[in-house]
mmCIF file of C-alpha atoms and ligand atoms in Angstrom:
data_model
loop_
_atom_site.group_PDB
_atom_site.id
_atom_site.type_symbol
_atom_site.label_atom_id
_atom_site.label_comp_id
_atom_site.label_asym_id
_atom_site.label_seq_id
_atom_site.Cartn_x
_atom_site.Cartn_y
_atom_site.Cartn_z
ATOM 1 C CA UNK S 1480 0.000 0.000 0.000
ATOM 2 C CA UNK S 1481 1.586 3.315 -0.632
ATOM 3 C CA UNK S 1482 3.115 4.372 2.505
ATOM 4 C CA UNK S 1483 4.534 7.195 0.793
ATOM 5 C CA UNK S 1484 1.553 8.909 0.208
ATOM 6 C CA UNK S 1485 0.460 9.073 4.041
ATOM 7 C CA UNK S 1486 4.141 10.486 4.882
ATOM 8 C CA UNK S 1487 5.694 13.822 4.457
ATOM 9 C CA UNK S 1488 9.731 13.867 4.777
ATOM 10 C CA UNK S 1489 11.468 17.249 5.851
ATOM 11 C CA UNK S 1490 14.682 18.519 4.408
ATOM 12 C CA UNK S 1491 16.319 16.773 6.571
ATOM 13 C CA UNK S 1492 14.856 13.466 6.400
ATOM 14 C CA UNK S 1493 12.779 13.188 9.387
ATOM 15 C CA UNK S 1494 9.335 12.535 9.167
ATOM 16 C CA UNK S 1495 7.215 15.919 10.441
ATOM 17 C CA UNK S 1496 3.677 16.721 11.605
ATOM 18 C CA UNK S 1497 1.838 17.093 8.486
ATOM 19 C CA UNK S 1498 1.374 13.666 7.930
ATOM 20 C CA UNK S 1499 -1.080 13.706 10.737
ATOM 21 C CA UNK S 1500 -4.707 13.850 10.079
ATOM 22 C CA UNK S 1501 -5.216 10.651 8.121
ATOM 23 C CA UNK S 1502 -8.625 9.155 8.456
ATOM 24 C CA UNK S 1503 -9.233 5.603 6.966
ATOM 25 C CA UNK S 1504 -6.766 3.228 5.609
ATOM 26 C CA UNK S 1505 -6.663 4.154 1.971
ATOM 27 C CA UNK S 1506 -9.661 5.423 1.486
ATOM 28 C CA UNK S 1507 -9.491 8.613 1.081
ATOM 29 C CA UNK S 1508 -8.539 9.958 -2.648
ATOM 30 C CA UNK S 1509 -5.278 11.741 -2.276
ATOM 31 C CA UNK S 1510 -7.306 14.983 -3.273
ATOM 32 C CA UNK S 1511 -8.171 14.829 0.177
ATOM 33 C CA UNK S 1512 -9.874 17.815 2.173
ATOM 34 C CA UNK S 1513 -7.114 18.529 4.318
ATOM 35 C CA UNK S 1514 -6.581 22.482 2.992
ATOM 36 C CA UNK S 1515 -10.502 23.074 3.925
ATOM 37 C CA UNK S 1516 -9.808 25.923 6.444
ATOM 38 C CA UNK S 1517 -13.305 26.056 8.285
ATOM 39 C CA UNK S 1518 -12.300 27.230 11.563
ATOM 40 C CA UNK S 1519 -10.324 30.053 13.383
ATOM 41 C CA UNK S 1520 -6.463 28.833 15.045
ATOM 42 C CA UNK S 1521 -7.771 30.269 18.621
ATOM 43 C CA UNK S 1522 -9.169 26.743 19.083
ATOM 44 C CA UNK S 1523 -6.150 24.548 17.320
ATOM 45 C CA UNK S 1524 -5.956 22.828 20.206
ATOM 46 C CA UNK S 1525 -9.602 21.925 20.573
ATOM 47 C CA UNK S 1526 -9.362 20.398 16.980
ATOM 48 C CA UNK S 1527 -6.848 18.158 17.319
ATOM 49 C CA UNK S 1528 -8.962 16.523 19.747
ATOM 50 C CA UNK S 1529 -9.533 13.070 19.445
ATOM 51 C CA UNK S 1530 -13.189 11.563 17.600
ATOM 52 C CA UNK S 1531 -14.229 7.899 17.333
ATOM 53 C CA UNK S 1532 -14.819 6.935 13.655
ATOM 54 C CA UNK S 1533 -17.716 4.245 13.290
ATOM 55 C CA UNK S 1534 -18.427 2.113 10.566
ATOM 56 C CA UNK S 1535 -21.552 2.792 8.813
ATOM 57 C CA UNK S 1536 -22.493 -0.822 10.935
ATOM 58 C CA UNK S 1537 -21.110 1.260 14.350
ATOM 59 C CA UNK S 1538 -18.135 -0.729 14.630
ATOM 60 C CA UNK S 1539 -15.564 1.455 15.276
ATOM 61 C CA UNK S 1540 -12.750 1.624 12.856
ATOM 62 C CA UNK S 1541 -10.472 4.931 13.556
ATOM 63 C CA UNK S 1542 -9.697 7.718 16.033
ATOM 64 C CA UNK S 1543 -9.130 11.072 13.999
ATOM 65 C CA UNK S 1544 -9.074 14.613 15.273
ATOM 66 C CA UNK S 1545 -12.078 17.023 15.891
ATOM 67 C CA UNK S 1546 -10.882 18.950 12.443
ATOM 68 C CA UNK S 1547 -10.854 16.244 10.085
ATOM 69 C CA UNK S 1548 -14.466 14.980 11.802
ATOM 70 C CA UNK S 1549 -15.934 17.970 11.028
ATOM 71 C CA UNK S 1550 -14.732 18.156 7.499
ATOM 72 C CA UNK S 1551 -16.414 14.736 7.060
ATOM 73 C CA UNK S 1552 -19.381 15.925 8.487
ATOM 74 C CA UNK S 1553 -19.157 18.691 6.403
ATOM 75 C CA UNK S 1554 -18.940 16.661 3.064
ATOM 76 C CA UNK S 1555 -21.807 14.349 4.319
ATOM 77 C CA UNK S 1556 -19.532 11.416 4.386
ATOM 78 C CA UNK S 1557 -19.976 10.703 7.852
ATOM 79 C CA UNK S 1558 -22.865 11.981 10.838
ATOM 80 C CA UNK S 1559 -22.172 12.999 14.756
ATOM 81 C CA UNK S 1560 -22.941 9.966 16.843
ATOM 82 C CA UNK S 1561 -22.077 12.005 20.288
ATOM 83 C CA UNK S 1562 -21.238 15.454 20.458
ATOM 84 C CA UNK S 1563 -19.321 18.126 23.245
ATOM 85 C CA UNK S 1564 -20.868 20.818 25.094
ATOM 86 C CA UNK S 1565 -18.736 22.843 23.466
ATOM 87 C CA UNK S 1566 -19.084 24.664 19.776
ATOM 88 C CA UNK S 1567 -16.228 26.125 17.418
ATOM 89 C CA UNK S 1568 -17.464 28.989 15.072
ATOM 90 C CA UNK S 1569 -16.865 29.164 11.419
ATOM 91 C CA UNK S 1570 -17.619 32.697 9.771
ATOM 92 C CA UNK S 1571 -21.124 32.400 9.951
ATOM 93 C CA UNK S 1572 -22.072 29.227 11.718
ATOM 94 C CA UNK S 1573 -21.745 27.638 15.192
ATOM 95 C CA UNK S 1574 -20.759 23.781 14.759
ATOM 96 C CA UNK S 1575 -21.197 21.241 17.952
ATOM 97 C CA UNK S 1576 -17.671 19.500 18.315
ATOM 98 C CA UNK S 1577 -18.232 15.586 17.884
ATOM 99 C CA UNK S 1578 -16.997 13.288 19.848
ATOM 100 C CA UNK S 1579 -18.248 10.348 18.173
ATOM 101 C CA UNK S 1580 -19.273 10.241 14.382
ATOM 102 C CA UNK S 1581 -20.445 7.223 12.110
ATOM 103 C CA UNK S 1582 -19.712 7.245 7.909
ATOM 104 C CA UNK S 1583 -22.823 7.332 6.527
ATOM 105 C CA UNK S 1584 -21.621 4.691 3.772
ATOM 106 C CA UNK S 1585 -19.754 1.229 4.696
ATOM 107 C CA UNK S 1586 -16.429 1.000 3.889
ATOM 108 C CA UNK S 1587 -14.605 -2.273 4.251
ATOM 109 C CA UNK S 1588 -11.618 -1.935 5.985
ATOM 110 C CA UNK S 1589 -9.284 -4.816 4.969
ATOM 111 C CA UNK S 1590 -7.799 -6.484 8.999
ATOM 112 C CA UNK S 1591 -3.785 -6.311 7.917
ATOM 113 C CA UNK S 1592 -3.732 -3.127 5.701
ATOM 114 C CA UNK S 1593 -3.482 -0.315 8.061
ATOM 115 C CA UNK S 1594 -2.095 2.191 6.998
ATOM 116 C CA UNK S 1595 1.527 2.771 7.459
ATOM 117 C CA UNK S 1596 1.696 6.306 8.975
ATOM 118 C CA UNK S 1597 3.084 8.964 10.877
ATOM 119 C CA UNK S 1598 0.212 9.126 12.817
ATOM 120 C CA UNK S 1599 -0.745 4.981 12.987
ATOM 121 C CA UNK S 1600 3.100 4.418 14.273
ATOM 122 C CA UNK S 1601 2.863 6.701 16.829
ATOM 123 C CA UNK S 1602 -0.470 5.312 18.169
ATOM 124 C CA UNK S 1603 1.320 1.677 17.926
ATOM 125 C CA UNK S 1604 4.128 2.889 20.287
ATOM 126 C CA UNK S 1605 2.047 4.909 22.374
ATOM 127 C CA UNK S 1606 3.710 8.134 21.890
ATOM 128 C CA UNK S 1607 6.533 6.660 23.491
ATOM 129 C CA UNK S 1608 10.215 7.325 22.133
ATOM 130 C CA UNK S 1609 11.326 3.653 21.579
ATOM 131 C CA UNK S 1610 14.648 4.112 22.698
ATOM 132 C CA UNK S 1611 14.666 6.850 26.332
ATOM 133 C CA UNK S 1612 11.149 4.928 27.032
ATOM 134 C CA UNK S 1613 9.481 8.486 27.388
ATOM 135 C CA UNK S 1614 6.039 9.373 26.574
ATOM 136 C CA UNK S 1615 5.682 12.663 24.606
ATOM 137 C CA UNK S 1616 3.581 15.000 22.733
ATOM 138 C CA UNK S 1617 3.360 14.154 18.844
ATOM 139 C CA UNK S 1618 4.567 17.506 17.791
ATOM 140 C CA UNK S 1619 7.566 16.169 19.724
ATOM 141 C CA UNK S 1620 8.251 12.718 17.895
ATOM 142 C CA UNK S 1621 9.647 11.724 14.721
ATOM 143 C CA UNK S 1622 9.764 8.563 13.097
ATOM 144 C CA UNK S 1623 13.169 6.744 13.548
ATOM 145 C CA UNK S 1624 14.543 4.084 10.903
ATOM 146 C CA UNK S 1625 15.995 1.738 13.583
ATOM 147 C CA UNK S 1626 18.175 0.621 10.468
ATOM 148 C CA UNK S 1627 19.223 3.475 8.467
ATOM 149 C CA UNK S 1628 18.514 3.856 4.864
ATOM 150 C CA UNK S 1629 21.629 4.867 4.773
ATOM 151 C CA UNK S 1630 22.315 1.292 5.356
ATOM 152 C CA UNK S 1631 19.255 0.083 3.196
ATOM 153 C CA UNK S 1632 17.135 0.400 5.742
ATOM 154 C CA UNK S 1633 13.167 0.107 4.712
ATOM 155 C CA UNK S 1634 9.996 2.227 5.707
ATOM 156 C CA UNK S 1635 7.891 -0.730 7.042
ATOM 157 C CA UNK S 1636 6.486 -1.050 10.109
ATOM 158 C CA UNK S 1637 9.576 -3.456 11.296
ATOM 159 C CA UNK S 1638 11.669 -0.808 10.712
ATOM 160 C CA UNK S 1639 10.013 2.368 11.875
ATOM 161 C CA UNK S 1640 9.662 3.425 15.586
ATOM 162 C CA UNK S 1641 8.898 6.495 17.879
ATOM 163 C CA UNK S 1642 11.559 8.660 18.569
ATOM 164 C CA UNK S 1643 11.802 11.744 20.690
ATOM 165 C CA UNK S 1644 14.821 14.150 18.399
ATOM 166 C CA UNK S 1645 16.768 14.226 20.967
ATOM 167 C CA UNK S 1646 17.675 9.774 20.908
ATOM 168 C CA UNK S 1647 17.136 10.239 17.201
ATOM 169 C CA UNK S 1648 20.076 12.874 16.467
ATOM 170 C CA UNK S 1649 22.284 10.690 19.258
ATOM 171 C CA UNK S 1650 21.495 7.656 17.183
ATOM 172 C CA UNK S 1651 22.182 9.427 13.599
ATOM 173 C CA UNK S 1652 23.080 7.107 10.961
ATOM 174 C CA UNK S 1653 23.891 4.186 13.137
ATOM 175 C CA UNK S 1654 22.333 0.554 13.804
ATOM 176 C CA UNK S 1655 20.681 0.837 17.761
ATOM 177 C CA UNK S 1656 23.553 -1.795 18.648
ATOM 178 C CA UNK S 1657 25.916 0.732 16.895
ATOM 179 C CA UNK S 1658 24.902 3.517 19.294
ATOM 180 C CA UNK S 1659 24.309 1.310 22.522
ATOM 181 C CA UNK S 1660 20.721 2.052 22.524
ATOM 182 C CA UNK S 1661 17.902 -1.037 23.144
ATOM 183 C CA UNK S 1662 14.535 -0.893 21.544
ATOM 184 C CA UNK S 1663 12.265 -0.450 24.465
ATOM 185 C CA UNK S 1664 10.026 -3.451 22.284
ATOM 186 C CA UNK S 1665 10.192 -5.356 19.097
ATOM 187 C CA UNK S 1666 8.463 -3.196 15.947
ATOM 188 C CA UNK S 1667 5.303 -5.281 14.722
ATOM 189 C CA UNK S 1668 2.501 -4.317 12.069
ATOM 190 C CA UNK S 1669 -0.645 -2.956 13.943
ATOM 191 C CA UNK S 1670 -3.768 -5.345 14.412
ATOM 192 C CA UNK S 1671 -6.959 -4.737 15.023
ATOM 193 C CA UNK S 1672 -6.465 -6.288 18.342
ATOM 194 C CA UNK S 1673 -3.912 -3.530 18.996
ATOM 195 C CA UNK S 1674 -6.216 -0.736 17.317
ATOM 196 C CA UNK S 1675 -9.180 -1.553 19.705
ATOM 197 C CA UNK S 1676 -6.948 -1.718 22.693
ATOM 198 C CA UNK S 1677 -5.635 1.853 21.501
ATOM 199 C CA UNK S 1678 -8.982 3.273 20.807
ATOM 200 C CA UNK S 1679 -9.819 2.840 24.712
ATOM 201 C CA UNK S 1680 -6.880 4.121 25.498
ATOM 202 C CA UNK S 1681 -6.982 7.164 23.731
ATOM 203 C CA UNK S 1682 -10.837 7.741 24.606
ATOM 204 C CA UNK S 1683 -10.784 6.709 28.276
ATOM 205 C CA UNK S 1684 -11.188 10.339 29.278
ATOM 206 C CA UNK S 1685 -14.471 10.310 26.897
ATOM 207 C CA UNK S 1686 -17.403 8.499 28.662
ATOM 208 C CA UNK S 1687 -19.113 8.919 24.845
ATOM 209 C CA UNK S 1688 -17.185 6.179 23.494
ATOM 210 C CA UNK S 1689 -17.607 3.794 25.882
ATOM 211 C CA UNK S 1690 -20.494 2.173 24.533
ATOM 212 C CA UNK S 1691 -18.946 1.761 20.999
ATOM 213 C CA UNK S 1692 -15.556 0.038 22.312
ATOM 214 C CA UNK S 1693 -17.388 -2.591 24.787
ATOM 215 C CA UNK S 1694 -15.559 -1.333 28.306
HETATM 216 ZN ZN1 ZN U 2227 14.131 9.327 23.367
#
């Protein structure tokens, strides 16, 4: 699947924030609506928070952020399940923030193909930096080839970890053995077991999702 397409590579090689904002595996034409600008900066923060994603069948499928929800919403791909108390205002209109939303058409979402991105390897090592075992913001992660491609090193989930800049420039272009650092785990492809177990994770502070994720 083309991993390429969900990543965007600085200058200097390191993987950096746009990628974020992905919704569903692949299914999203790369003309995606990512440059819709419906909503003033004051709340940023409020729009990165996270939203459930529901099948059309209610099975959840996806965490996204508030922004990207509403865009669906928007484009009447997708309908709040659960909303905030809170609103965000566009130029003219007052929109409830979701919390929960549900496509409005099914999309099969094949078990092994998620997608490999910024944003999916992050949730898959818990924002942790794989080598200093510390949890941080996104904004303050970058991917890490734990063998370089310097050294033919590939961009698969084997190879790609969570790494706070600060292990990642003391690593450079060496092997983790190379710079006496130990992978705090072994890199495996995300599941769906892994997914579900993330999507409580990530909502436990959202009493709304608890009916979707069975806990
Ligand atoms: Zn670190």
């Amino acid at each position: 699947m083309g991993a390429n397409r969900h990543m965007s590579v600085d200058s200097r090689g390191r993987y950096t924030p746009e990628a974020m904002g992905e919704v569903m595996p692949g299914s999203e034409g790369p003309a995606g609506s990512r440059s819709h600008n419906l909503i003033s900066p004051r709340r940023a923060s409020l729009m990165q928070e996270p939203v459930l994603v529901l099948n059309a069948t209610y099975e959840p499928i996806n965490v996204t952020a508030v922004r990207r929800a509403m865009v669906l919403m928007l484009k009447g791909v997708a309908q709040a399940e659960e909303m905030h108390n809170t609103e965000v205002h566009s130029a003219a209109h007052a929109h409830k923030v979701p919390s929960v939303i549900r496509l409005l058409a099914y999309r099969h979402i094949p078990q092994q193909s998620r997608a490999l991105s910024r944003k999916n390897i992050l949730l898959r090592d818990r924002n942790t930096c794989q080598f200093c075992v510390r949890v941080f913001p996104s904004s303050e992660l970058t991917l890490d080839h734990v063998v370089p491609r310097s050294r033919g090193g590939r961009s698969t989930w084997e190879n790609l970890v969570a790494c706070c800049y600060r292990c990642n420039n003391n690593k450079g272009d060496r092997t983790p053995e190379e710079a006496g650092l130990k992978l705090a785990r072994k890199p495996r492809p995300f599941t769906l077991h892994t997914s579900r177990q993330l999507m409580r994770l990530i909502g436990h502070r959202d009493e709304r999702w608890r009916k979707y994720l069975f806990y």
